[in-house]
């Protein structure tokens, strides 16, 4: 994901663009770090990064049954 795509995707959520969670998710989606690495670098819980990432990039749905894929 490019920085421009990230900014557009973040705008469609209720995540504070200046907050620590947004900084960590940017490290994951733009810079390629894992949720845990980004969380440790920013100083927040990895679960917060995972939840925020799921808001920005939702899991795909199964084309057959419509349920979210893992």
PDB file of C-alpha atoms in Angstrom:
ATOM      1  CA  UNK A   1       0.000   0.000   0.000  1.00  0.00           C
ATOM      2  CA  UNK A   2       1.337   3.432  -0.869  1.00  0.00           C
ATOM      3  CA  UNK A   3       1.292   6.338   1.596  1.00  0.00           C
ATOM      4  CA  UNK A   4      -1.407   8.024  -0.480  1.00  0.00           C
ATOM      5  CA  UNK A   5      -3.604   4.889  -0.434  1.00  0.00           C
ATOM      6  CA  UNK A   6      -3.066   4.585   3.309  1.00  0.00           C
ATOM      7  CA  UNK A   7      -4.140   8.185   3.915  1.00  0.00           C
ATOM      8  CA  UNK A   8      -7.290   7.657   1.842  1.00  0.00           C
ATOM      9  CA  UNK A   9      -8.127   4.391   3.623  1.00  0.00           C
ATOM     10  CA  UNK A  10      -7.497   5.920   7.039  1.00  0.00           C
ATOM     11  CA  UNK A  11      -9.895   8.730   6.215  1.00  0.00           C
ATOM     12  CA  UNK A  12     -12.753   6.260   5.918  1.00  0.00           C
ATOM     13  CA  UNK A  13     -12.271   5.056   9.515  1.00  0.00           C
ATOM     14  CA  UNK A  14     -12.630   6.698  12.908  1.00  0.00           C
ATOM     15  CA  UNK A  15      -8.941   6.215  13.702  1.00  0.00           C
ATOM     16  CA  UNK A  16      -7.146   9.404  14.744  1.00  0.00           C
ATOM     17  CA  UNK A  17      -4.618  10.099  11.945  1.00  0.00           C
ATOM     18  CA  UNK A  18      -2.209  11.660  14.469  1.00  0.00           C
ATOM     19  CA  UNK A  19      -2.521   8.843  17.030  1.00  0.00           C
ATOM     20  CA  UNK A  20      -0.122   6.074  17.918  1.00  0.00           C
ATOM     21  CA  UNK A  21      -2.396   3.416  16.437  1.00  0.00           C
ATOM     22  CA  UNK A  22      -2.396   5.115  13.041  1.00  0.00           C
ATOM     23  CA  UNK A  23       1.385   5.398  13.170  1.00  0.00           C
ATOM     24  CA  UNK A  24       1.734   1.697  13.931  1.00  0.00           C
ATOM     25  CA  UNK A  25      -0.731   0.614  11.242  1.00  0.00           C
ATOM     26  CA  UNK A  26       1.135   2.758   8.729  1.00  0.00           C
ATOM     27  CA  UNK A  27       4.333   0.885   9.616  1.00  0.00           C
ATOM     28  CA  UNK A  28       2.503  -2.365   8.896  1.00  0.00           C
ATOM     29  CA  UNK A  29       0.702  -1.440   5.690  1.00  0.00           C
ATOM     30  CA  UNK A  30       3.200   0.930   4.086  1.00  0.00           C
ATOM     31  CA  UNK A  31       6.561  -0.175   5.470  1.00  0.00           C
ATOM     32  CA  UNK A  32       5.881  -3.914   5.743  1.00  0.00           C
ATOM     33  CA  UNK A  33       6.485  -4.500   9.452  1.00  0.00           C
ATOM     34  CA  UNK A  34       4.520  -7.101  11.368  1.00  0.00           C
ATOM     35  CA  UNK A  35       1.796  -6.019  13.785  1.00  0.00           C
ATOM     36  CA  UNK A  36       4.020  -6.950  16.708  1.00  0.00           C
ATOM     37  CA  UNK A  37       7.105  -5.128  15.405  1.00  0.00           C
ATOM     38  CA  UNK A  38       5.113  -1.977  14.712  1.00  0.00           C
ATOM     39  CA  UNK A  39       3.447  -2.102  18.134  1.00  0.00           C
ATOM     40  CA  UNK A  40       6.778  -2.493  19.906  1.00  0.00           C
ATOM     41  CA  UNK A  41       8.303   0.369  17.932  1.00  0.00           C
ATOM     42  CA  UNK A  42       5.420   2.742  18.735  1.00  0.00           C
ATOM     43  CA  UNK A  43       4.797   1.488  22.276  1.00  0.00           C
ATOM     44  CA  UNK A  44       1.259   0.074  22.068  1.00  0.00           C
ATOM     45  CA  UNK A  45      -0.327  -3.378  22.274  1.00  0.00           C
ATOM     46  CA  UNK A  46      -0.126  -5.584  19.150  1.00  0.00           C
ATOM     47  CA  UNK A  47      -3.857  -6.312  19.404  1.00  0.00           C
ATOM     48  CA  UNK A  48      -4.596  -2.606  18.893  1.00  0.00           C
ATOM     49  CA  UNK A  49      -2.625  -2.687  15.658  1.00  0.00           C
ATOM     50  CA  UNK A  50      -4.409  -5.827  14.488  1.00  0.00           C
ATOM     51  CA  UNK A  51      -7.852  -4.348  15.180  1.00  0.00           C
ATOM     52  CA  UNK A  52      -7.013  -1.083  13.426  1.00  0.00           C
ATOM     53  CA  UNK A  53      -5.542  -2.917  10.426  1.00  0.00           C
ATOM     54  CA  UNK A  54      -8.748  -4.937  10.137  1.00  0.00           C
ATOM     55  CA  UNK A  55     -10.735  -1.681   9.943  1.00  0.00           C
ATOM     56  CA  UNK A  56      -8.571  -0.383   7.125  1.00  0.00           C
ATOM     57  CA  UNK A  57      -8.070  -3.614   5.173  1.00  0.00           C
ATOM     58  CA  UNK A  58     -10.988  -5.934   5.896  1.00  0.00           C
ATOM     59  CA  UNK A  59     -10.584  -9.647   5.392  1.00  0.00           C
ATOM     60  CA  UNK A  60     -11.851 -10.923   2.059  1.00  0.00           C
ATOM     61  CA  UNK A  61     -15.128 -12.809   1.869  1.00  0.00           C
ATOM     62  CA  UNK A  62     -15.564 -16.262   0.449  1.00  0.00           C
ATOM     63  CA  UNK A  63     -17.043 -16.078  -3.064  1.00  0.00           C
ATOM     64  CA  UNK A  64     -19.164 -19.193  -2.383  1.00  0.00           C
ATOM     65  CA  UNK A  65     -20.677 -18.662   1.058  1.00  0.00           C
ATOM     66  CA  UNK A  66     -20.065 -14.970   1.759  1.00  0.00           C
ATOM     67  CA  UNK A  67     -18.347 -15.502   5.127  1.00  0.00           C
ATOM     68  CA  UNK A  68     -15.152 -13.698   6.057  1.00  0.00           C
ATOM     69  CA  UNK A  69     -12.025 -15.680   5.330  1.00  0.00           C
ATOM     70  CA  UNK A  70      -9.281 -16.010   7.978  1.00  0.00           C
TER      71      UNK A  70
END
